[in-house]
Amino acid sequence: MATASAAAQPKPQEAEAACLQSFELYESESTFYIFGTNSDKTLWRLLKIDRSETPELDIDECSTVYTETEYQELLNDLDEDHRSTGGVKFVTKFYGIIGFVKFLGPFYMLIITELRKIGEIFDHPVYQVTKTSMVELANSKSRSSFLSSKDENRYKKILNTLDLRKDFFFCYSYPIMRSLQKNLTDPQEGWLLYESTFVWNEFLTRRIRNCLRSTLWTVALVYGFFKQDKFAISGKDVMFTLIARRSRHYAGTRYLKRGVNKKGRVANDVETEQIVYEAVTRPTEVSSVVQNRGSIPLFWSQDTSKLHIKPDITLHAEKDKNYEATKLHFENLRKRYGNPIIILNLIKTRERRESILRREFDKAIRIINEFDSEENHLRFLHWDLHKNSQGKPTNVLDVLLKVAFRALRLTEFFYCQVAPPSESETAHWPALLNSHDPYCCDESNSDISQEDISGSSDSSGNGTAEDKPETSELPQLKPPIFQKGVLRTNCIDCLDRTNVAQYAYGLAALGHQLHALGCVESPELGLGAPLAHHLMHFYERMGDTLAVQYSGSAAHNKIFSAKRGHLKLFIRSQEFFRTLQRHYSNACIDANKQAAINLFLGYFQPEQGNPALWELESSSEEHNNEPLDHTGDNPIPKVKSEGSLLCVSNASISGGSNELLNGAQPDVINELQPSKMESDLVDENEISQPFESEVSNLRYTPTVSDNHIHHVPDSQFDYCNGSGDSNFLDPEWLSNSGNSSDERSIAISSPDAHRSTENVISAITPGTMENQVAEVQNLPQHFVQWVNDGDTFWF
């Protein structure tokens, strides 16, 4: 039998076997049998799981590949072999193993029993989990010893409060946990994919991956947001995809996960990617751009013991006087995305709570830059979005677009031509058509890419439809563009204000993406363009989804609502109710949800003789400041191996109440230096070291100085106090409503360019007013939907 302790080399997997997508579960008294097959059921594989009471999983994978006829014959033979104990019985059909979990008693297997297709990338379907099941592996004989265990049942209930039916998605054959640029420039398969920051079931799948040395039977779940739609632009259908990937490191709920931990991981760390390509069977050109959000990387917390809607912020400066964790966080981002790292900090300057963090964050950035090489200097802009939106909320979009264009000039975006796979290679994604090393191309192609970013009418570098030879079957060969660096946006929660800024950056990038694809003549999209309104809907939905995950309510979207012309009365009413909903979730639900996340991600592993989870998690201090680490003497080791990405509970991992925790209640291109192996232990609320293997595989990363930052007196630095402070643009220019003649890339072109800003932004018409009156009549129905689903009142 293959066990976790067996030292076997990774075995090669057949290309076809990597496409197993459907599974059938059978049981006998002593064994579970899983038959897996590909989409057209031309081949079958067999997996056996021992049901006897053992301290570790005992799993055996049959090396034989069966035809459908052979599979039926094998099933009949197994039934005959177990006839004396009742034969082999069919249990369920499912679509992938999420993983295995153990509390105090037996192992449980989490499986996907229903799914829904939500889109596709290069003909690779993307699925959302819609129903799961938790299958107990113990047989009838061993089950009796723990059947009445109250602690075992409570752990099961806690885990079930994490609703896997919402916002978990996966793809059998495309690594959706990685960005398009990483997948095309540095393709990976199997084991390494599960080391990604964004695979939430890395811990749950570790046992089976260690046993089998492959990922053939599991799926890699991503938690976040996925939405896809077609746009008609200049006679072309363009596929637009927006993906948000939530990090599994330092993950949790709003007040229980704040700031940074000592490994440099931050709360609410989300990568957002927008992908654009022509909606044809074999697209030849693709583009994507990535941005990031995350909590302010300092040690800070908020006291939720009192019923305050806005609890005070406590800064724990004594934990990291030299900002080592902050520095580690930005080194992590640099390994993931390259240079430059651009920080857009949107918190308030005049409010007592937020101004404390603003001053400390600015101090940390300046000290880090003082002791780092100029090449690694952090670019930053501190800009009080709230103060600047007081007069006319939508005016902030003009300013944020200026920032977005300037940031885009520094990071660029990803564009390339691709060679579609042949018919025999449909299981693989396209490859770069031209094999230039991106970093060899950067210098020679810098003029081309910069002209495109600056909105130049000279499109010789990226070409438009007019540049393509009509007689050629293939498009004119154009050099690729590679994104280097990332825009990192934050406010306090990294939800509401952050989402507005991310929309502005997405809009600025979309114009350049479409221009690079030859769909539009100008790379500049105006706020009044129909496409801008469509994009706003995408980002608003993403913002609501991420906000519900982290805070329990949809996002505060008053700027988007004002842009649509909603009346102030309705905007204020919606904001008020969302504030109440968020406060209720934070006070009554989040502790239970945090406990479920800790179990799912392996931050807490129950052990006989150790304190139970509900005995430890009684305050936000334990969630926020002291990471859980109760792995005991038998942590699950990580084993490096090869394998193929494949598919991944009767209990839906779905909602619950705080009584479960209440003791009184009953139940890029390869980097110059390869990254180090991650730790084998679950440590400091993390499953792995800060720099996982996938992080270092895309973009060039200059050598980071190992010098430690020594404590520097405050007097040596001038901290920001104004409404805007930056080292990569002029705040005075930013506040100017006009467009500088030498900053053509900042100008926002639109058919209404000669109208006043006020008229273009407002767009409040009598028809719009009538629509709002109609919405009042439907308010009770929307209110019920909001209460039941955490959805928005209107879009």
PDB file of C-alpha atoms in Angstrom, residues 58-304:
ATOM      1  CA  ASP A  58      -4.110   4.305   3.793  1.00  0.00           C
ATOM      2  CA  ILE A  59      -4.693   4.934   0.095  1.00  0.00           C
ATOM      3  CA  ASP A  60      -3.706   2.838  -2.895  1.00  0.00           C
ATOM      4  CA  GLU A  61      -3.899   3.925  -6.529  1.00  0.00           C
ATOM      5  CA  CYS A  62      -4.124   1.172  -9.120  1.00  0.00           C
ATOM      6  CA  SER A  63      -1.653   1.789 -11.943  1.00  0.00           C
ATOM      7  CA  THR A  64      -3.852   0.112 -14.555  1.00  0.00           C
ATOM      8  CA  VAL A  65      -5.867   2.256 -16.962  1.00  0.00           C
ATOM      9  CA  TYR A  66      -9.180   0.561 -17.768  1.00  0.00           C
ATOM     10  CA  THR A  67     -11.587   0.830 -20.659  1.00  0.00           C
ATOM     11  CA  GLU A  68     -15.279   1.242 -19.886  1.00  0.00           C
ATOM     12  CA  THR A  69     -15.890  -2.472 -20.430  1.00  0.00           C
ATOM     13  CA  GLU A  70     -12.995  -3.413 -18.171  1.00  0.00           C
ATOM     14  CA  TYR A  71     -14.273  -1.010 -15.531  1.00  0.00           C
ATOM     15  CA  GLN A  72     -17.662  -2.759 -15.477  1.00  0.00           C
ATOM     16  CA  GLU A  73     -16.006  -6.165 -15.227  1.00  0.00           C
ATOM     17  CA  LEU A  74     -13.763  -4.977 -12.379  1.00  0.00           C
ATOM     18  CA  LEU A  75     -16.741  -3.602 -10.494  1.00  0.00           C
ATOM     19  CA  ASN A  76     -18.533  -6.970 -10.781  1.00  0.00           C
ATOM     20  CA  ASP A  77     -15.434  -8.776  -9.544  1.00  0.00           C
ATOM     21  CA  LEU A  78     -15.154  -6.479  -6.501  1.00  0.00           C
ATOM     22  CA  ASP A  79     -18.795  -7.044  -5.658  1.00  0.00           C
ATOM     23  CA  GLU A  80     -18.235 -10.795  -5.797  1.00  0.00           C
ATOM     24  CA  ASP A  81     -15.152 -10.551  -3.583  1.00  0.00           C
ATOM     25  CA  HIS A  82     -17.120  -8.740  -0.859  1.00  0.00           C
ATOM     26  CA  ARG A  83     -20.296 -10.796  -1.144  1.00  0.00           C
ATOM     27  CA  SER A  84     -19.801 -12.296   2.350  1.00  0.00           C
ATOM     28  CA  THR A  85     -19.929  -8.814   3.973  1.00  0.00           C
ATOM     29  CA  GLY A  86     -22.736  -7.368   1.867  1.00  0.00           C
ATOM     30  CA  GLY A  87     -21.003  -6.693  -1.433  1.00  0.00           C
ATOM     31  CA  VAL A  88     -20.019  -3.351  -2.929  1.00  0.00           C
ATOM     32  CA  LYS A  89     -22.630  -0.589  -2.817  1.00  0.00           C
ATOM     33  CA  PHE A  90     -22.834   2.592  -4.847  1.00  0.00           C
ATOM     34  CA  VAL A  91     -22.602   5.712  -2.659  1.00  0.00           C
ATOM     35  CA  THR A  92     -22.571   8.768  -4.913  1.00  0.00           C
ATOM     36  CA  LYS A  93     -21.271  10.344  -8.060  1.00  0.00           C
ATOM     37  CA  PHE A  94     -18.972  13.315  -7.569  1.00  0.00           C
ATOM     38  CA  TYR A  95     -16.610  15.635  -9.405  1.00  0.00           C
ATOM     39  CA  GLY A  96     -13.408  15.757  -7.399  1.00  0.00           C
ATOM     40  CA  ILE A  97     -11.869  15.386  -3.962  1.00  0.00           C
ATOM     41  CA  ILE A  98     -11.512  18.602  -1.953  1.00  0.00           C
ATOM     42  CA  GLY A  99      -9.383  16.856   0.657  1.00  0.00           C
ATOM     43  CA  PHE A 100      -9.306  14.877   3.900  1.00  0.00           C
ATOM     44  CA  VAL A 101      -9.777  16.180   7.415  1.00  0.00           C
ATOM     45  CA  LYS A 102      -9.412  14.575  10.841  1.00  0.00           C
ATOM     46  CA  PHE A 103     -10.653  15.972  14.160  1.00  0.00           C
ATOM     47  CA  LEU A 104     -10.503  13.607  17.164  1.00  0.00           C
ATOM     48  CA  GLY A 105     -11.935  10.469  15.570  1.00  0.00           C
ATOM     49  CA  PRO A 106     -11.899   9.124  12.006  1.00  0.00           C
ATOM     50  CA  PHE A 107     -10.933  10.748   8.726  1.00  0.00           C
ATOM     51  CA  TYR A 108     -13.533  12.474   6.579  1.00  0.00           C
ATOM     52  CA  MET A 109     -13.357  12.947   2.831  1.00  0.00           C
ATOM     53  CA  LEU A 110     -14.741  16.189   1.380  1.00  0.00           C
ATOM     54  CA  ILE A 111     -16.039  15.824  -2.171  1.00  0.00           C
ATOM     55  CA  ILE A 112     -17.843  17.974  -4.753  1.00  0.00           C
ATOM     56  CA  THR A 113     -21.231  16.474  -5.596  1.00  0.00           C
ATOM     57  CA  GLU A 114     -22.638  19.295  -7.737  1.00  0.00           C
ATOM     58  CA  LEU A 115     -21.037  22.046  -9.799  1.00  0.00           C
ATOM     59  CA  ARG A 116     -21.966  24.770 -12.255  1.00  0.00           C
ATOM     60  CA  LYS A 117     -20.020  26.067 -15.230  1.00  0.00           C
ATOM     61  CA  ILE A 118     -19.379  29.801 -14.821  1.00  0.00           C
ATOM     62  CA  GLY A 119     -17.050  30.461 -17.750  1.00  0.00           C
ATOM     63  CA  GLU A 120     -14.017  29.223 -19.611  1.00  0.00           C
ATOM     64  CA  ILE A 121     -10.483  30.283 -20.423  1.00  0.00           C
ATOM     65  CA  PHE A 122      -9.103  29.077 -23.758  1.00  0.00           C
ATOM     66  CA  ASP A 123     -11.851  26.438 -23.977  1.00  0.00           C
ATOM     67  CA  HIS A 124     -11.012  25.194 -20.488  1.00  0.00           C
ATOM     68  CA  PRO A 125     -14.277  25.261 -18.474  1.00  0.00           C
ATOM     69  CA  VAL A 126     -14.287  26.962 -15.087  1.00  0.00           C
ATOM     70  CA  TYR A 127     -16.692  25.563 -12.488  1.00  0.00           C
ATOM     71  CA  GLN A 128     -18.216  26.838  -9.275  1.00  0.00           C
ATOM     72  CA  VAL A 129     -18.834  24.432  -6.415  1.00  0.00           C
ATOM     73  CA  THR A 130     -22.587  24.265  -5.730  1.00  0.00           C
ATOM     74  CA  LYS A 131     -22.865  21.256  -3.396  1.00  0.00           C
ATOM     75  CA  THR A 132     -20.430  19.264  -1.294  1.00  0.00           C
ATOM     76  CA  SER A 133     -20.496  16.221   0.945  1.00  0.00           C
ATOM     77  CA  MET A 134     -18.461  15.056   3.932  1.00  0.00           C
ATOM     78  CA  VAL A 135     -17.977  11.288   3.768  1.00  0.00           C
ATOM     79  CA  GLU A 136     -16.907   9.512   6.949  1.00  0.00           C
ATOM     80  CA  LEU A 137     -14.253   6.886   6.185  1.00  0.00           C
ATOM     81  CA  ALA A 138     -14.747   4.725   9.281  1.00  0.00           C
ATOM     82  CA  ASN A 139     -16.696   1.475   8.948  1.00  0.00           C
ATOM     83  CA  SER A 140     -19.508   0.337  11.234  1.00  0.00           C
ATOM     84  CA  LYS A 141     -17.172  -1.442  13.672  1.00  0.00           C
ATOM     85  CA  SER A 142     -14.810   1.477  14.356  1.00  0.00           C
ATOM     86  CA  ARG A 143     -17.539   4.115  14.273  1.00  0.00           C
ATOM     87  CA  SER A 144     -19.098   3.143  17.593  1.00  0.00           C
ATOM     88  CA  SER A 145     -16.105   4.314  19.651  1.00  0.00           C
ATOM     89  CA  PHE A 146     -16.649   8.006  18.824  1.00  0.00           C
ATOM     90  CA  LEU A 147     -20.302   8.093  17.767  1.00  0.00           C
ATOM     91  CA  SER A 148     -21.392   9.943  20.898  1.00  0.00           C
ATOM     92  CA  SER A 149     -18.417  12.305  21.088  1.00  0.00           C
ATOM     93  CA  LYS A 150     -19.761  15.839  21.591  1.00  0.00           C
ATOM     94  CA  ASP A 151     -16.434  17.412  20.698  1.00  0.00           C
ATOM     95  CA  GLU A 152     -16.246  15.470  17.416  1.00  0.00           C
ATOM     96  CA  ASN A 153     -19.737  16.586  16.451  1.00  0.00           C
ATOM     97  CA  ARG A 154     -18.977  20.179  17.363  1.00  0.00           C
ATOM     98  CA  TYR A 155     -15.892  20.240  15.164  1.00  0.00           C
ATOM     99  CA  LYS A 156     -17.968  18.908  12.281  1.00  0.00           C
ATOM    100  CA  LYS A 157     -20.545  21.635  12.794  1.00  0.00           C
ATOM    101  CA  ILE A 158     -17.880  24.327  12.942  1.00  0.00           C
ATOM    102  CA  LEU A 159     -16.321  23.189   9.675  1.00  0.00           C
ATOM    103  CA  ASN A 160     -19.747  23.119   8.053  1.00  0.00           C
ATOM    104  CA  THR A 161     -20.159  26.842   8.687  1.00  0.00           C
ATOM    105  CA  LEU A 162     -17.669  27.541   5.882  1.00  0.00           C
ATOM    106  CA  ASP A 163     -19.969  27.570   2.890  1.00  0.00           C
ATOM    107  CA  LEU A 164     -18.097  26.015  -0.018  1.00  0.00           C
ATOM    108  CA  ARG A 165     -21.138  26.606  -2.213  1.00  0.00           C
ATOM    109  CA  LYS A 166     -20.329  30.300  -2.381  1.00  0.00           C
ATOM    110  CA  ASP A 167     -17.414  31.750  -4.328  1.00  0.00           C
ATOM    111  CA  PHE A 168     -15.204  28.634  -4.571  1.00  0.00           C
ATOM    112  CA  PHE A 169     -14.228  27.779  -8.135  1.00  0.00           C
ATOM    113  CA  PHE A 170     -11.748  25.598 -10.015  1.00  0.00           C
ATOM    114  CA  CYS A 171     -10.698  24.343 -13.428  1.00  0.00           C
ATOM    115  CA  TYR A 172      -9.626  20.789 -14.214  1.00  0.00           C
ATOM    116  CA  SER A 173      -7.104  21.615 -16.942  1.00  0.00           C
ATOM    117  CA  TYR A 174      -6.110  25.289 -16.620  1.00  0.00           C
ATOM    118  CA  PRO A 175      -4.193  26.559 -13.546  1.00  0.00           C
ATOM    119  CA  ILE A 176      -6.698  29.225 -12.597  1.00  0.00           C
ATOM    120  CA  MET A 177      -4.887  29.897  -9.334  1.00  0.00           C
ATOM    121  CA  ARG A 178      -2.121  31.586 -11.365  1.00  0.00           C
ATOM    122  CA  SER A 179      -2.214  34.646 -13.587  1.00  0.00           C
ATOM    123  CA  LEU A 180      -2.310  34.372 -17.359  1.00  0.00           C
ATOM    124  CA  GLN A 181       1.194  35.811 -17.639  1.00  0.00           C
ATOM    125  CA  LYS A 182       2.580  33.162 -15.296  1.00  0.00           C
ATOM    126  CA  ASN A 183       0.789  30.367 -17.118  1.00  0.00           C
ATOM    127  CA  LEU A 184       2.046  31.429 -20.543  1.00  0.00           C
ATOM    128  CA  THR A 185       5.598  32.359 -19.607  1.00  0.00           C
ATOM    129  CA  ASP A 186       6.274  29.735 -16.948  1.00  0.00           C
ATOM    130  CA  PRO A 187       3.731  26.885 -17.213  1.00  0.00           C
ATOM    131  CA  GLN A 188       3.514  24.502 -14.267  1.00  0.00           C
ATOM    132  CA  GLU A 189       1.541  21.380 -13.499  1.00  0.00           C
ATOM    133  CA  GLY A 190       0.720  19.159 -10.589  1.00  0.00           C
ATOM    134  CA  TRP A 191       2.308  19.557  -7.199  1.00  0.00           C
ATOM    135  CA  LEU A 192       3.677  23.070  -7.552  1.00  0.00           C
ATOM    136  CA  LEU A 193       0.213  24.439  -8.293  1.00  0.00           C
ATOM    137  CA  TYR A 194      -0.992  23.476  -4.832  1.00  0.00           C
ATOM    138  CA  GLU A 195       1.804  25.502  -3.252  1.00  0.00           C
ATOM    139  CA  SER A 196       0.187  28.613  -4.669  1.00  0.00           C
ATOM    140  CA  THR A 197      -0.884  31.390  -2.333  1.00  0.00           C
ATOM    141  CA  PHE A 198      -4.391  31.093  -3.721  1.00  0.00           C
ATOM    142  CA  VAL A 199      -5.167  27.362  -3.394  1.00  0.00           C
ATOM    143  CA  TRP A 200      -7.372  27.130  -0.341  1.00  0.00           C
ATOM    144  CA  ASN A 201      -7.404  23.347   0.025  1.00  0.00           C
ATOM    145  CA  GLU A 202      -3.609  22.946   0.004  1.00  0.00           C
ATOM    146  CA  PHE A 203      -3.696  21.637   3.568  1.00  0.00           C
ATOM    147  CA  LEU A 204      -6.696  19.331   3.055  1.00  0.00           C
ATOM    148  CA  THR A 205      -5.099  17.711  -0.004  1.00  0.00           C
ATOM    149  CA  ARG A 206      -1.650  17.333   1.526  1.00  0.00           C
ATOM    150  CA  ARG A 207      -2.282  13.835   2.912  1.00  0.00           C
ATOM    151  CA  ILE A 208      -3.504  12.337  -0.367  1.00  0.00           C
ATOM    152  CA  ARG A 209      -0.794  14.107  -2.345  1.00  0.00           C
ATOM    153  CA  ASN A 210       1.830  12.719   0.010  1.00  0.00           C
ATOM    154  CA  CYS A 211       0.401   9.224  -0.364  1.00  0.00           C
ATOM    155  CA  LEU A 212       0.028   9.177  -4.135  1.00  0.00           C
ATOM    156  CA  ARG A 213       2.743  11.620  -5.196  1.00  0.00           C
ATOM    157  CA  SER A 214       0.242  13.117  -7.626  1.00  0.00           C
ATOM    158  CA  THR A 215      -2.709  15.483  -7.854  1.00  0.00           C
ATOM    159  CA  LEU A 216      -4.751  13.298 -10.167  1.00  0.00           C
ATOM    160  CA  TRP A 217      -7.749  12.853  -7.863  1.00  0.00           C
ATOM    161  CA  THR A 218      -8.066  16.306  -6.317  1.00  0.00           C
ATOM    162  CA  VAL A 219      -9.050  19.767  -7.490  1.00  0.00           C
ATOM    163  CA  ALA A 220      -7.361  23.019  -6.479  1.00  0.00           C
ATOM    164  CA  LEU A 221      -9.999  25.368  -5.066  1.00  0.00           C
ATOM    165  CA  VAL A 222      -9.703  29.125  -5.445  1.00  0.00           C
ATOM    166  CA  TYR A 223     -11.774  31.385  -3.183  1.00  0.00           C
ATOM    167  CA  GLY A 224     -12.810  34.786  -4.428  1.00  0.00           C
ATOM    168  CA  PHE A 225     -14.709  35.978  -7.484  1.00  0.00           C
ATOM    169  CA  PHE A 226     -15.090  34.968 -11.133  1.00  0.00           C
ATOM    170  CA  LYS A 227     -17.230  36.703 -13.741  1.00  0.00           C
ATOM    171  CA  GLN A 228     -17.062  36.572 -17.515  1.00  0.00           C
ATOM    172  CA  ASP A 229     -18.970  38.207 -20.340  1.00  0.00           C
ATOM    173  CA  LYS A 230     -18.680  39.197 -23.990  1.00  0.00           C
ATOM    174  CA  PHE A 231     -18.411  42.775 -25.219  1.00  0.00           C
ATOM    175  CA  ALA A 232     -19.180  43.855 -28.773  1.00  0.00           C
ATOM    176  CA  ILE A 233     -16.486  46.363 -29.768  1.00  0.00           C
ATOM    177  CA  SER A 234     -15.987  47.694 -33.288  1.00  0.00           C
ATOM    178  CA  GLY A 235     -17.685  44.674 -34.798  1.00  0.00           C
ATOM    179  CA  LYS A 236     -15.680  42.207 -32.713  1.00  0.00           C
ATOM    180  CA  ASP A 237     -16.821  40.042 -29.831  1.00  0.00           C
ATOM    181  CA  VAL A 238     -14.324  40.380 -26.994  1.00  0.00           C
ATOM    182  CA  MET A 239     -14.276  38.055 -24.009  1.00  0.00           C
ATOM    183  CA  PHE A 240     -13.741  39.881 -20.727  1.00  0.00           C
ATOM    184  CA  THR A 241     -12.934  37.960 -17.539  1.00  0.00           C
ATOM    185  CA  LEU A 242     -12.524  39.372 -14.045  1.00  0.00           C
ATOM    186  CA  ILE A 243     -10.968  37.101 -11.418  1.00  0.00           C
ATOM    187  CA  ALA A 244     -10.281  37.795  -7.744  1.00  0.00           C
ATOM    188  CA  ARG A 245      -8.126  35.300  -5.835  1.00  0.00           C
ATOM    189  CA  ARG A 246      -8.124  35.467  -2.053  1.00  0.00           C
ATOM    190  CA  SER A 247      -4.905  34.432  -0.306  1.00  0.00           C
ATOM    191  CA  ARG A 248      -5.041  31.459   2.073  1.00  0.00           C
ATOM    192  CA  HIS A 249      -2.336  33.021   4.254  1.00  0.00           C
ATOM    193  CA  TYR A 250      -3.474  34.974   7.313  1.00  0.00           C
ATOM    194  CA  ALA A 251      -7.035  34.539   6.069  1.00  0.00           C
ATOM    195  CA  GLY A 252     -10.091  35.357   8.101  1.00  0.00           C
ATOM    196  CA  THR A 253     -12.795  37.849   8.944  1.00  0.00           C
ATOM    197  CA  ARG A 254     -12.751  41.605   9.309  1.00  0.00           C
ATOM    198  CA  TYR A 255     -11.941  42.370  12.956  1.00  0.00           C
ATOM    199  CA  LEU A 256     -10.283  39.023  13.685  1.00  0.00           C
ATOM    200  CA  LYS A 257      -7.679  39.406  10.953  1.00  0.00           C
ATOM    201  CA  ARG A 258      -6.100  42.825  10.690  1.00  0.00           C
ATOM    202  CA  GLY A 259      -2.756  44.104   9.513  1.00  0.00           C
ATOM    203  CA  VAL A 260       0.278  41.843   9.139  1.00  0.00           C
ATOM    204  CA  ASN A 261       1.740  38.815  10.906  1.00  0.00           C
ATOM    205  CA  LYS A 262       5.413  38.285  11.608  1.00  0.00           C
ATOM    206  CA  LYS A 263       5.909  36.423   8.318  1.00  0.00           C
ATOM    207  CA  GLY A 264       4.795  39.421   6.316  1.00  0.00           C
ATOM    208  CA  ARG A 265       1.382  38.017   5.399  1.00  0.00           C
ATOM    209  CA  VAL A 266      -1.446  40.531   5.478  1.00  0.00           C
ATOM    210  CA  ALA A 267      -5.165  40.151   6.042  1.00  0.00           C
ATOM    211  CA  ASN A 268      -7.617  40.402   3.129  1.00  0.00           C
ATOM    212  CA  ASP A 269      -4.857  39.809   0.565  1.00  0.00           C
ATOM    213  CA  VAL A 270      -6.591  39.571  -2.824  1.00  0.00           C
ATOM    214  CA  GLU A 271      -5.127  39.428  -6.329  1.00  0.00           C
ATOM    215  CA  THR A 272      -7.370  40.812  -9.075  1.00  0.00           C
ATOM    216  CA  GLU A 273      -6.799  39.929 -12.717  1.00  0.00           C
ATOM    217  CA  GLN A 274      -8.687  41.110 -15.781  1.00  0.00           C
ATOM    218  CA  ILE A 275      -8.221  39.074 -18.957  1.00  0.00           C
ATOM    219  CA  VAL A 276      -9.202  40.192 -22.446  1.00  0.00           C
ATOM    220  CA  TYR A 277      -9.110  38.306 -25.732  1.00  0.00           C
ATOM    221  CA  GLU A 278     -11.228  37.995 -28.842  1.00  0.00           C
ATOM    222  CA  ALA A 279     -14.172  35.653 -28.307  1.00  0.00           C
ATOM    223  CA  VAL A 280     -13.299  33.120 -31.004  1.00  0.00           C
ATOM    224  CA  THR A 281     -12.535  29.418 -30.829  1.00  0.00           C
ATOM    225  CA  ARG A 282      -8.794  29.938 -31.253  1.00  0.00           C
ATOM    226  CA  PRO A 283      -7.802  33.434 -30.070  1.00  0.00           C
ATOM    227  CA  THR A 284      -4.392  34.526 -31.311  1.00  0.00           C
ATOM    228  CA  GLU A 285      -3.881  37.543 -29.048  1.00  0.00           C
ATOM    229  CA  VAL A 286      -4.462  37.822 -25.303  1.00  0.00           C
ATOM    230  CA  SER A 287      -3.945  40.421 -22.620  1.00  0.00           C
ATOM    231  CA  SER A 288      -4.195  40.579 -18.856  1.00  0.00           C
ATOM    232  CA  VAL A 289      -3.372  42.931 -16.025  1.00  0.00           C
ATOM    233  CA  VAL A 290      -3.013  42.180 -12.317  1.00  0.00           C
ATOM    234  CA  GLN A 291      -3.488  44.392  -9.257  1.00  0.00           C
ATOM    235  CA  ASN A 292      -3.478  43.701  -5.544  1.00  0.00           C
ATOM    236  CA  ARG A 293      -5.248  44.724  -2.340  1.00  0.00           C
ATOM    237  CA  GLY A 294      -4.313  43.947   1.242  1.00  0.00           C
ATOM    238  CA  SER A 295      -4.513  45.220   4.796  1.00  0.00           C
ATOM    239  CA  ILE A 296      -2.056  47.883   5.947  1.00  0.00           C
ATOM    240  CA  PRO A 297       1.108  45.856   6.732  1.00  0.00           C
ATOM    241  CA  LEU A 298       1.537  46.946  10.341  1.00  0.00           C
ATOM    242  CA  PHE A 299       0.660  45.282  13.634  1.00  0.00           C
ATOM    243  CA  TRP A 300      -2.715  46.752  14.534  1.00  0.00           C
ATOM    244  CA  SER A 301      -6.119  45.629  15.762  1.00  0.00           C
ATOM    245  CA  GLN A 302      -9.575  46.833  16.724  1.00  0.00           C
ATOM    246  CA  ASP A 303     -11.359  46.023  19.963  1.00  0.00           C
ATOM    247  CA  THR A 304     -14.696  44.349  19.244  1.00  0.00           C
TER     248      THR A 304
END
